[in-house]
């Protein structure tokens, strides 16, 4: 019975973090992160940061997350960054830009439809010291088709004027 109790507490201490956390979007951007207490060496975390897209045409999402430690053997190691929709369907997988004493990951999501989403940050605690990570997210509305039409029309007019000017010179 004692072995079963210690096994249960070890499994409980294995996954740590403060999740889920709702992002407080101000002008379509927000900061997010988590601080992990000391004494968790070997533990993992999988934090979720939720947000909602309410633009009818959808939004593009860009996010970055990072952690800084004195050395690679202290603090934590970020192992992944993803965007999921509210049904736990993977939308986009992040890319590691740097790993070691400084970990940096980015992820983008293009034309996300109206609905609920979350960023997921995974990692490992590599020492018994306390550690933290932080990031930022920005949502930008997808341009309306009319915007592209106006841009193409403007480029066409510029091309016509340049051609006309060249014909006058020649």
XYZ file of N, CA and C in Angstrom:
510
model
N 0.822 -1.172 0.000
C 0.000 0.000 0.000
C 0.883 1.258 0.000
N 1.982 1.194 0.765
C 2.895 2.320 0.821
C 3.521 2.562 -0.551
N 3.856 1.502 -1.266
C 4.430 1.632 -2.610
C 3.420 2.284 -3.551
N 2.158 1.913 -3.445
C 1.119 2.509 -4.290
C 0.932 3.987 -4.001
N 1.011 4.363 -2.724
C 0.861 5.767 -2.364
C 2.027 6.595 -2.874
N 3.248 6.054 -2.763
C 4.409 6.814 -3.239
C 4.400 6.892 -4.762
N 3.889 5.864 -5.429
C 3.799 5.891 -6.889
C 2.807 6.963 -7.333
N 1.695 7.089 -6.620
C 0.698 8.101 -6.959
C 1.244 9.509 -6.775
N 2.011 9.749 -5.699
C 2.553 11.088 -5.490
C 3.639 11.403 -6.501
N 4.415 10.402 -6.937
C 5.447 10.638 -7.946
C 4.799 11.000 -9.279
N 3.701 10.317 -9.602
C 3.024 10.624 -10.866
C 2.424 12.020 -10.811
N 1.933 12.422 -9.648
C 1.347 13.744 -9.494
C 2.408 14.831 -9.641
N 3.608 14.614 -9.108
C 4.677 15.604 -9.175
C 5.330 15.629 -10.546
N 5.074 14.634 -11.368
C 5.736 14.517 -12.665
C 5.298 15.603 -13.650
N 4.004 15.941 -13.694
C 3.511 16.975 -14.610
C 3.103 18.178 -13.779
N 3.755 19.325 -14.058
C 3.490 20.529 -13.288
C 3.069 21.652 -14.219
N 2.723 22.790 -13.661
C 2.357 23.957 -14.464
C 0.999 24.496 -14.068
N 0.718 25.685 -14.529
C -0.534 26.363 -14.233
C -1.340 26.430 -15.529
N -2.250 25.490 -15.703
C -2.920 25.385 -16.987
C -4.360 24.931 -16.787
N -5.303 25.369 -17.598
C -5.185 26.373 -18.668
C -5.248 27.794 -18.103
N -4.733 28.717 -18.885
C -4.791 30.135 -18.555
C -5.430 30.863 -19.727
N -6.416 31.702 -19.441
C -7.067 32.494 -20.494
C -6.210 33.723 -20.770
N -5.910 33.964 -22.035
C -5.134 35.134 -22.418
C -6.017 36.375 -22.393
N -5.506 37.445 -21.819
C -6.206 38.720 -21.771
C -5.732 39.546 -22.968
N -6.417 39.382 -24.106
C -6.016 40.078 -25.331
C -6.369 41.560 -25.239
N -5.374 42.406 -25.401
C -5.554 43.847 -25.448
C -5.093 44.292 -26.823
N -6.018 44.848 -27.613
C -5.709 45.227 -29.001
C -5.104 44.055 -29.771
N -5.684 42.868 -29.576
C -5.301 41.639 -30.279
C -3.886 41.174 -29.980
N -3.367 41.456 -28.785
C -2.070 40.916 -28.391
C -2.085 40.650 -26.889
N -1.181 39.771 -26.453
C -1.116 39.432 -25.033
C 0.243 38.834 -24.707
N 0.620 38.951 -23.431
C 1.777 38.254 -22.893
C 1.278 37.045 -22.131
N 2.093 35.992 -22.074
C 1.732 34.793 -21.329
C 2.992 34.148 -20.769
N 2.821 33.219 -19.846
C 3.966 32.509 -19.292
C 3.607 31.777 -18.023
N 4.628 31.175 -17.414
C 4.426 30.425 -16.190
C 5.733 30.401 -15.406
N 5.624 30.384 -14.095
C 6.767 30.216 -13.196
C 6.605 28.884 -12.502
N 7.670 28.097 -12.511
C 7.647 26.751 -11.941
C 8.504 26.755 -10.678
N 7.952 26.246 -9.596
C 8.624 26.273 -8.299
C 9.863 25.391 -8.282
N 10.757 25.689 -7.339
C 11.963 24.877 -7.177
C 11.607 23.498 -6.652
N 12.531 22.577 -6.811
C 12.319 21.212 -6.334
C 11.587 20.323 -7.322
N 11.516 20.703 -8.587
C 10.782 19.925 -9.581
C 11.678 19.328 -10.660
N 12.944 19.109 -10.357
C 13.872 18.549 -11.343
C 13.322 17.247 -11.921
N 13.326 17.141 -13.234
C 12.828 15.945 -13.913
C 11.352 16.005 -14.264
N 10.635 16.990 -13.753
C 9.205 17.112 -14.052
C 9.015 17.682 -15.452
N 7.841 17.508 -15.988
C 7.478 18.070 -17.288
C 6.314 19.041 -17.102
N 6.117 19.880 -18.104
C 4.953 20.769 -18.086
C 4.364 20.823 -19.484
N 3.070 21.055 -19.547
C 2.333 21.204 -20.808
C 1.247 22.243 -20.548
N 1.627 23.507 -20.627
C 0.707 24.593 -20.305
C -0.122 25.002 -21.516
N -1.378 25.360 -21.244
C -2.302 25.817 -22.282
C -2.690 27.266 -22.012
N -2.671 28.066 -23.079
C -3.046 29.470 -23.000
C -4.151 29.690 -24.029
N -5.372 29.909 -23.544
C -6.555 29.941 -24.408
C -6.840 31.340 -24.936
N -7.404 31.390 -26.143
C -7.846 32.655 -26.738
C -8.976 32.358 -27.714
N -9.713 33.403 -28.085
C -10.854 33.260 -28.977
C -10.685 34.160 -30.188
N -10.984 33.612 -31.357
C -11.004 34.390 -32.602
C -12.458 34.750 -32.859
N -12.734 36.048 -33.010
C -14.110 36.469 -33.269
C -14.235 37.310 -34.533
N -13.186 37.334 -35.342
C -13.226 38.037 -36.633
C -13.879 37.130 -37.666
N -14.887 37.624 -38.356
C -15.622 36.814 -39.333
C -14.712 36.277 -40.435
N -13.721 37.076 -40.869
C -12.807 36.636 -41.922
C -11.621 35.848 -41.390
N -11.530 35.698 -40.066
C -10.433 34.973 -39.458
C -9.254 35.876 -39.157
N -8.247 35.293 -38.514
C -7.050 36.046 -38.158
C -5.802 35.205 -38.411
N -4.702 35.911 -38.589
C -3.392 35.281 -38.590
C -2.836 35.426 -37.179
N -2.167 34.397 -36.689
C -1.634 34.398 -35.334
C -0.124 34.179 -35.394
N 0.611 35.001 -34.639
C 2.051 34.840 -34.479
C 2.348 34.821 -32.991
N 3.159 33.850 -32.545
C 3.507 33.764 -31.133
C 4.972 33.379 -30.982
N 5.557 33.808 -29.884
C 6.931 33.477 -29.536
C 6.966 33.153 -28.058
N 7.813 32.200 -27.663
C 7.986 31.849 -26.258
C 9.473 31.594 -26.023
N 9.938 31.945 -24.839
C 11.343 31.739 -24.533
C 11.587 31.581 -23.053
N 12.761 31.046 -22.742
C 13.234 30.942 -21.364
C 14.728 31.211 -21.363
N 15.194 31.762 -20.259
C 16.610 32.094 -20.124
C 17.128 31.495 -18.828
N 18.274 30.824 -18.903
C 18.944 30.262 -17.732
C 20.428 30.606 -17.824
N 21.112 30.495 -16.715
C 22.548 30.772 -16.725
C 23.297 29.756 -17.592
N 22.881 28.478 -17.514
C 23.471 27.421 -18.342
C 22.355 26.492 -18.800
N 22.665 25.609 -19.742
C 21.672 24.652 -20.240
C 21.262 23.645 -19.166
N 22.088 23.466 -18.132
C 21.789 22.506 -17.077
C 20.972 23.078 -15.932
N 20.507 24.311 -16.078
C 19.729 24.972 -15.026
C 18.405 25.442 -15.626
N 17.364 25.435 -14.811
C 16.082 25.970 -15.268
C 15.253 24.951 -16.005
N 14.845 25.313 -17.218
C 13.968 24.421 -17.978
C 14.370 24.379 -19.449
N 13.812 23.401 -20.127
C 14.045 23.198 -21.553
C 12.681 23.163 -22.237
N 12.396 24.152 -23.077
C 11.142 24.145 -23.825
C 11.288 23.146 -24.966
N 10.320 22.244 -25.087
C 10.408 21.182 -26.094
C 9.364 21.294 -27.195
N 8.432 22.243 -27.091
C 7.450 22.369 -28.156
C 6.494 23.524 -27.945
N 5.969 24.027 -29.059
C 4.973 25.095 -29.072
C 4.016 24.798 -30.215
N 2.715 24.785 -29.924
C 1.705 24.442 -30.915
C 0.490 25.346 -30.772
N -0.319 25.412 -31.837
C -1.645 26.019 -31.788
C -2.654 24.897 -32.029
N -3.644 24.798 -31.143
C -4.730 23.830 -31.267
C -6.053 24.583 -31.304
N -7.058 23.987 -31.949
C -8.388 24.589 -31.885
C -9.110 24.061 -30.644
N -10.320 24.544 -30.406
C -11.083 24.169 -29.227
C -11.457 22.703 -29.157
N -11.330 21.969 -30.275
C -11.618 20.534 -30.301
C -10.355 19.703 -30.163
N -9.251 20.319 -29.732
C -7.953 19.664 -29.562
C -7.355 19.165 -30.878
N -7.722 19.820 -31.984
C -7.148 19.485 -33.284
C -5.946 20.388 -33.533
N -4.823 19.782 -33.895
C -3.604 20.537 -34.154
C -3.801 21.464 -35.349
N -3.484 22.748 -35.173
C -3.594 23.747 -36.227
C -2.218 24.055 -36.814
N -1.216 24.214 -35.929
C 0.115 24.585 -36.393
C 1.173 24.145 -35.387
N 2.327 23.736 -35.895
C 3.452 23.297 -35.072
C 4.533 24.362 -35.080
N 5.083 24.652 -33.912
C 6.117 25.667 -33.775
C 7.484 25.194 -34.232
N 8.401 26.154 -34.267
C 9.769 25.912 -34.693
C 10.721 26.390 -33.602
N 11.722 25.582 -33.286
C 12.743 25.973 -32.324
C 13.778 26.839 -33.026
N 13.991 28.048 -32.500
C 15.006 28.936 -33.050
C 16.319 28.820 -32.298
N 16.240 28.421 -31.014
C 17.442 28.303 -30.197
C 17.156 27.381 -29.032
N 18.155 26.602 -28.630
C 17.998 25.681 -27.519
C 19.273 25.684 -26.684
N 19.124 25.474 -25.388
C 20.274 25.472 -24.486
C 19.988 26.369 -23.302
N 20.952 27.229 -22.942
C 20.729 28.169 -21.848
C 19.573 29.110 -22.183
N 19.422 29.412 -23.469
C 18.313 30.240 -23.950
C 17.498 29.395 -24.927
N 16.221 29.233 -24.645
C 15.304 28.517 -25.539
C 14.364 29.532 -26.163
N 14.169 29.453 -27.493
C 13.235 30.340 -28.188
C 12.468 29.512 -29.220
N 11.152 29.625 -29.195
C 10.277 28.938 -30.137
C 9.297 29.951 -30.720
N 8.911 29.748 -31.987
C 7.874 30.558 -32.615
C 6.848 29.636 -33.268
N 5.646 30.176 -33.454
C 4.596 29.449 -34.166
C 3.702 30.474 -34.862
N 3.195 30.095 -36.026
C 2.254 30.938 -36.760
C 1.035 30.117 -37.138
N -0.085 30.789 -37.193
C -1.325 30.182 -37.662
C -1.956 31.122 -38.664
N -2.297 30.626 -39.831
C -2.838 31.462 -40.900
C -4.342 31.281 -41.035
N -5.035 32.403 -41.135
C -6.472 32.453 -41.410
C -7.288 31.553 -40.475
N -7.094 31.703 -39.161
C -7.875 30.942 -38.196
C -9.315 31.446 -38.210
N -10.241 30.511 -38.284
C -11.669 30.836 -38.336
C -12.181 31.214 -36.943
N -13.387 31.725 -36.897
C -14.020 32.067 -35.627
C -14.066 30.828 -34.746
N -13.684 30.989 -33.476
C -13.728 29.871 -32.544
C -12.716 29.998 -31.433
N -12.647 28.962 -30.606
C -11.729 28.914 -29.477
C -10.456 28.167 -29.875
N -9.329 28.655 -29.358
C -8.016 28.079 -29.647
C -7.170 28.118 -28.388
N -6.030 27.406 -28.432
C -5.057 27.542 -27.357
C -3.652 27.305 -27.879
N -2.712 27.990 -27.224
C -1.288 27.734 -27.425
C -0.895 26.683 -26.403
N -0.085 25.733 -26.803
C 0.415 24.728 -25.867
C 1.932 24.833 -25.836
N 2.482 24.990 -24.647
C 3.925 25.055 -24.441
C 4.321 23.849 -23.603
N 5.222 23.017 -24.125
C 5.710 21.835 -23.422
C 7.172 22.017 -23.070
N 7.590 21.334 -22.011
C 8.997 21.373 -21.657
C 9.328 20.477 -20.489
N 10.610 20.501 -20.118
C 11.142 19.715 -19.015
C 11.869 20.639 -18.059
N 11.740 20.351 -16.761
C 12.514 21.070 -15.758
C 13.821 20.299 -15.595
N 14.953 20.973 -15.828
C 16.242 20.270 -15.860
C 17.039 20.409 -14.565
N 16.563 21.191 -13.606
C 17.276 21.313 -12.337
C 16.268 21.571 -11.224
N 16.763 21.576 -9.991
C 15.850 21.764 -8.858
C 15.560 23.230 -8.558
N 16.223 24.152 -9.271
C 15.935 25.572 -9.070
C 14.576 25.934 -9.685
N 14.022 27.041 -9.238
C 12.806 27.553 -9.855
C 13.116 28.022 -11.273
N 12.123 28.040 -12.121
C 12.332 28.434 -13.520
C 11.056 29.066 -14.061
N 11.194 29.778 -15.165
C 10.012 30.371 -15.779
C 10.227 30.526 -17.276
N 9.119 30.710 -17.975
C 9.150 31.011 -19.398
C 8.099 32.074 -19.672
N 8.261 32.774 -20.759
C 7.298 33.803 -21.115
C 7.211 33.958 -22.615
N 6.127 34.547 -23.059
C 5.945 34.724 -24.489
C 4.946 35.815 -24.800
N 4.749 36.000 -26.080
C 3.793 36.994 -26.565
C 3.053 36.415 -27.757
N 1.811 36.849 -27.926
C 0.987 36.426 -29.055
C 0.360 37.666 -29.677
N 0.228 37.636 -30.995
C -0.422 38.736 -31.705
C -1.380 38.161 -32.741
N -2.597 38.689 -32.757
C -3.592 38.303 -33.739
C -3.763 39.462 -34.715
N -3.768 39.167 -36.003
C -3.948 40.201 -37.026
C -5.039 39.744 -37.982
N -6.052 40.575 -38.199
C -7.130 40.183 -39.115
C -6.607 39.875 -40.512
N -7.192 38.872 -41.135
C -6.864 38.545 -42.521
C -7.444 39.648 -43.395
N -6.663 40.211 -44.310
C -7.197 41.278 -45.169
C -8.396 40.789 -45.981
N -9.370 41.689 -46.175
C -10.538 41.356 -46.979
C -10.144 41.271 -48.447
N -10.870 40.487 -49.249
C -10.550 40.365 -50.675
C -10.505 41.722 -51.388
N -11.342 42.652 -50.927
C -11.350 43.976 -51.554
C -10.002 44.676 -51.390
N -9.327 44.416 -50.271
C -8.016 45.019 -50.029
C -7.022 44.553 -51.077
N -7.024 43.257 -51.378
C -6.142 42.731 -52.413
C -6.512 43.310 -53.776
N -7.804 43.444 -54.035
C -8.255 44.019 -55.306
C -7.788 45.449 -55.479
N -7.897 46.241 -54.399
C -7.427 47.628 -54.473
C -5.911 47.682 -54.677
N -5.190 46.785 -54.004
C -3.744 46.777 -54.154
C -3.357 46.418 -55.591
N -3.978 45.408 -56.151
C -3.686 45.016 -57.534
C -4.082 46.115 -58.512
N -5.210 46.761 -58.248
C -5.631 47.880 -59.096
C -4.627 49.020 -59.049
N -4.145 49.342 -57.858
C -3.137 50.392 -57.694
C -1.844 50.049 -58.408
N -1.417 48.803 -58.321
C -0.209 48.382 -59.028
C -0.413 48.458 -60.536
N -1.604 48.117 -60.993
C -1.906 48.210 -62.417
C -1.841 49.653 -62.915
N -2.392 50.573 -62.137
C -2.346 51.997 -62.504
C -0.904 52.489 -62.534
N -0.100 52.106 -61.530
C 1.310 52.506 -61.520
C 2.047 51.961 -62.742
N 1.758 50.731 -63.108
C 2.373 50.140 -64.301
C 1.969 50.874 -65.571
N 0.679 51.215 -65.668
C 0.183 51.950 -66.835
C 0.867 53.309 -66.942
N 0.960 54.040 -65.794
C 1.592 55.357 -65.805
C 3.078 55.264 -66.160
N 3.766 54.259 -65.645
C 5.187 54.089 -65.964
C 5.368 53.787 -67.448
N 4.496 52.957 -67.996
C 4.589 52.622 -69.421
C 4.293 53.846 -70.285
N 3.303 54.642 -69.883
C 2.935 55.840 -70.624
C 4.095 56.850 -70.589
N 4.707 57.007 -69.392
C 5.838 57.931 -69.262
C 7.004 57.474 -70.142
N 7.230 56.182 -70.188
C 8.328 55.640 -71.010
C 8.033 55.856 -72.496
N 6.776 55.726 -72.899
C 6.398 55.931 -74.314
C 6.594 57.390 -74.733
N 6.319 58.338 -73.818
C 6.514 59.753 -74.118
C 7.992 60.084 -74.332
N 8.868 59.418 -73.564
C 10.301 59.656 -73.701
C 10.853 59.080 -74.987
N 10.278 58.006 -75.444
C 10.835 57.273 -76.577
C 10.309 57.727 -77.862
